[in-house]
PDB file of C-alpha atoms in Angstrom:
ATOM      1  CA  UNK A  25      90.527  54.209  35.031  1.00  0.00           C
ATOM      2  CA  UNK A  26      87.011  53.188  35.406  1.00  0.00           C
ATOM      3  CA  UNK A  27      85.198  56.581  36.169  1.00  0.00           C
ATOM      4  CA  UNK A  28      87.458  57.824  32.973  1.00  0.00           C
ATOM      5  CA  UNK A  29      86.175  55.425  30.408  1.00  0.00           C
ATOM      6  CA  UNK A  30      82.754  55.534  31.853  1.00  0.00           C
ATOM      7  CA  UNK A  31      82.671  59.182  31.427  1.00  0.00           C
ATOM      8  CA  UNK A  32      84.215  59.232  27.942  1.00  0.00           C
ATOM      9  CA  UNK A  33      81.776  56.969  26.983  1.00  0.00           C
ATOM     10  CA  UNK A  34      79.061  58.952  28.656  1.00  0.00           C
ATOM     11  CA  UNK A  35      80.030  61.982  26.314  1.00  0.00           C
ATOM     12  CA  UNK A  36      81.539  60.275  23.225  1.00  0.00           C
ATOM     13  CA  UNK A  37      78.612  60.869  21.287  1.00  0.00           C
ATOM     14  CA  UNK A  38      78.544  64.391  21.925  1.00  0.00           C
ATOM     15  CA  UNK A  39      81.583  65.310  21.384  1.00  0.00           C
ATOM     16  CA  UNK A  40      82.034  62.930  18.008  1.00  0.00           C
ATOM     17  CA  UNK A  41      80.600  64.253  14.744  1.00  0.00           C
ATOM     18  CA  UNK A  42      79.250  62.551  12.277  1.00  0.00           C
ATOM     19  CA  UNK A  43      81.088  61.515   9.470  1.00  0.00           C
ATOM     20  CA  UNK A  44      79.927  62.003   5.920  1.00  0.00           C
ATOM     21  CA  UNK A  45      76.868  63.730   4.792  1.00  0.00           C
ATOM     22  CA  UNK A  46      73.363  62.087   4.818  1.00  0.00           C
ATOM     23  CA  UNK A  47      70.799  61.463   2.284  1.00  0.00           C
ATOM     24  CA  UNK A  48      68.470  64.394   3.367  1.00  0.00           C
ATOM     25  CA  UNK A  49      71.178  66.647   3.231  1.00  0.00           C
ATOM     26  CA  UNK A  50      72.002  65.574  -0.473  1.00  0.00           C
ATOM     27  CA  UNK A  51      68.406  65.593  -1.534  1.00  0.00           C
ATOM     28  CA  UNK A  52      67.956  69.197  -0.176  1.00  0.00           C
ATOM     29  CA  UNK A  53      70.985  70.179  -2.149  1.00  0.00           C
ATOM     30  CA  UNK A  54      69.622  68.654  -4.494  1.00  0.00           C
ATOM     31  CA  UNK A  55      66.578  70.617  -4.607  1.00  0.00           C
ATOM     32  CA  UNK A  56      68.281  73.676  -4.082  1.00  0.00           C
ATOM     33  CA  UNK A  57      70.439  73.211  -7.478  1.00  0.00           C
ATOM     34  CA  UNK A  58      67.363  72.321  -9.205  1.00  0.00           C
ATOM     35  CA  UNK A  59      65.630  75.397  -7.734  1.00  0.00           C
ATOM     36  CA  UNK A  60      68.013  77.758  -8.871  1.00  0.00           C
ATOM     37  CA  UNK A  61      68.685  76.099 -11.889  1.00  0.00           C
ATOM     38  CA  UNK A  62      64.608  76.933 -12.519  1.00  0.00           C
ATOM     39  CA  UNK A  63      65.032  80.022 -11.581  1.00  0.00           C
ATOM     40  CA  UNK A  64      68.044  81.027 -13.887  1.00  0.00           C
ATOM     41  CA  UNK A  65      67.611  79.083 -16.902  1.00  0.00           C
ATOM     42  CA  UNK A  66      64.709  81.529 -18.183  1.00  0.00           C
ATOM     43  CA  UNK A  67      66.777  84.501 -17.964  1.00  0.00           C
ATOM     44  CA  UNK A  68      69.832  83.563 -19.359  1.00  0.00           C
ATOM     45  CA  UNK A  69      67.316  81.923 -22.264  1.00  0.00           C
ATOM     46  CA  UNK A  70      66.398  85.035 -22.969  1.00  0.00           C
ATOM     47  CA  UNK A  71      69.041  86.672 -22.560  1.00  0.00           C
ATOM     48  CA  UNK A  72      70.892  84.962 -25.113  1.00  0.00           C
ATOM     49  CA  UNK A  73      67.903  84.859 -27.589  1.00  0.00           C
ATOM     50  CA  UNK A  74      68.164  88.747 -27.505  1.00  0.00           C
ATOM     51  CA  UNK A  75      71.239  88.997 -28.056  1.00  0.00           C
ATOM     52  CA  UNK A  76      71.191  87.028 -31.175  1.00  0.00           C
ATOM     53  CA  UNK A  77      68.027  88.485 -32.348  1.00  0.00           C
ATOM     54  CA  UNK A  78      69.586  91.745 -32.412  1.00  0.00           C
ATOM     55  CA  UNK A  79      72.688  90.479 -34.075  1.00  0.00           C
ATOM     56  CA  UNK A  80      70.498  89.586 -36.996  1.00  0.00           C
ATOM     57  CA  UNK A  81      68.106  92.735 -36.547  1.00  0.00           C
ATOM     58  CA  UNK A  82      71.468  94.786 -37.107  1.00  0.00           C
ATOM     59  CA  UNK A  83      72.704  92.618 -39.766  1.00  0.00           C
ATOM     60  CA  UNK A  84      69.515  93.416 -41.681  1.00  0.00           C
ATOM     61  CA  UNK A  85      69.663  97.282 -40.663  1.00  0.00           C
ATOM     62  CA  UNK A  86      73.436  97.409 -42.302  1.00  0.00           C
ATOM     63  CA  UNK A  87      71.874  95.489 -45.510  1.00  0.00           C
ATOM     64  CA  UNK A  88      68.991  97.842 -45.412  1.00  0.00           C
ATOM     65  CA  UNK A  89      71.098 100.914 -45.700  1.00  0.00           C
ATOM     66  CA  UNK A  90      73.255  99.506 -48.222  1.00  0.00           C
ATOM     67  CA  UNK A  91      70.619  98.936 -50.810  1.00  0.00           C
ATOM     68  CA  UNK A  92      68.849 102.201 -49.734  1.00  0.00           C
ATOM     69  CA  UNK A  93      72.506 103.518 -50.638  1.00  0.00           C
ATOM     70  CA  UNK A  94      72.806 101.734 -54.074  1.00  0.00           C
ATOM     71  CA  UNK A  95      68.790 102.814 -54.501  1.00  0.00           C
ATOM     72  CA  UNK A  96      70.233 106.313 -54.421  1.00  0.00           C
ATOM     73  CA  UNK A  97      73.295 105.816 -56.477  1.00  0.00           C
ATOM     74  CA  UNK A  98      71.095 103.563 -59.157  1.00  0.00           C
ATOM     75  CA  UNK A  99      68.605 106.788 -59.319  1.00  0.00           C
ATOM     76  CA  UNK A 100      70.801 109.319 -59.866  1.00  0.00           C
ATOM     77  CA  UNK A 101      72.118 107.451 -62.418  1.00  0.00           C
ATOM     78  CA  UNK A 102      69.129 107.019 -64.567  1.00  0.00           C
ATOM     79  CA  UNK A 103      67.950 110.147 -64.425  1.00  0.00           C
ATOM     80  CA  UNK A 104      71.719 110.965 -65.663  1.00  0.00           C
ATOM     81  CA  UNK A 105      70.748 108.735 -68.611  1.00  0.00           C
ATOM     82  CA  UNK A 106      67.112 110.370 -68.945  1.00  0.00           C
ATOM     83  CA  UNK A 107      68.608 113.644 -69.711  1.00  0.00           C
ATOM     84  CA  UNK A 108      71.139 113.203 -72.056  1.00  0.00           C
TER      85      UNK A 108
END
């Protein structure tokens, strides 16, 4: 029983993992999140402030043609007056 406990003792750290994660593998996570986040943030900054730019800029384009539309309407409607 000897040679079999000195031999498992031999090769017990090789064969045990370690348990848990370390500190240098949580700080390079981490890092990596903050990386990324970096990296993504600006785009989907912009992104966003595009899209609701252009929700205004066609907000203002339908407004636009609607008093270009009434223009129209209120023109026709004094020169109706004009020649009477």
């Amino acid at each position: 029983m000897n040679d079999k406990e000195h031999l498992l003792e031999a090769t017990e750290p090789e064969i045990v993992t370690r348990k848990g994660l370390g500190v240098r593998f949580l700080l390079n996570m981490l890092l990596v999140f903050a990386i990324g986040w970096m990296l993504l943030f600006p785009k989907i900054y912009l992104q966003n402030t595009i899209y609701y730019k252009s929700r205004d800029i066609a907000t203002l384009q339908r407004e636009y043609e609607t008093l270009k539309e009434e223009n129209r309407v209120i023109r026709r409607q004094v020169e109706a007056m004009k020649f009477k």
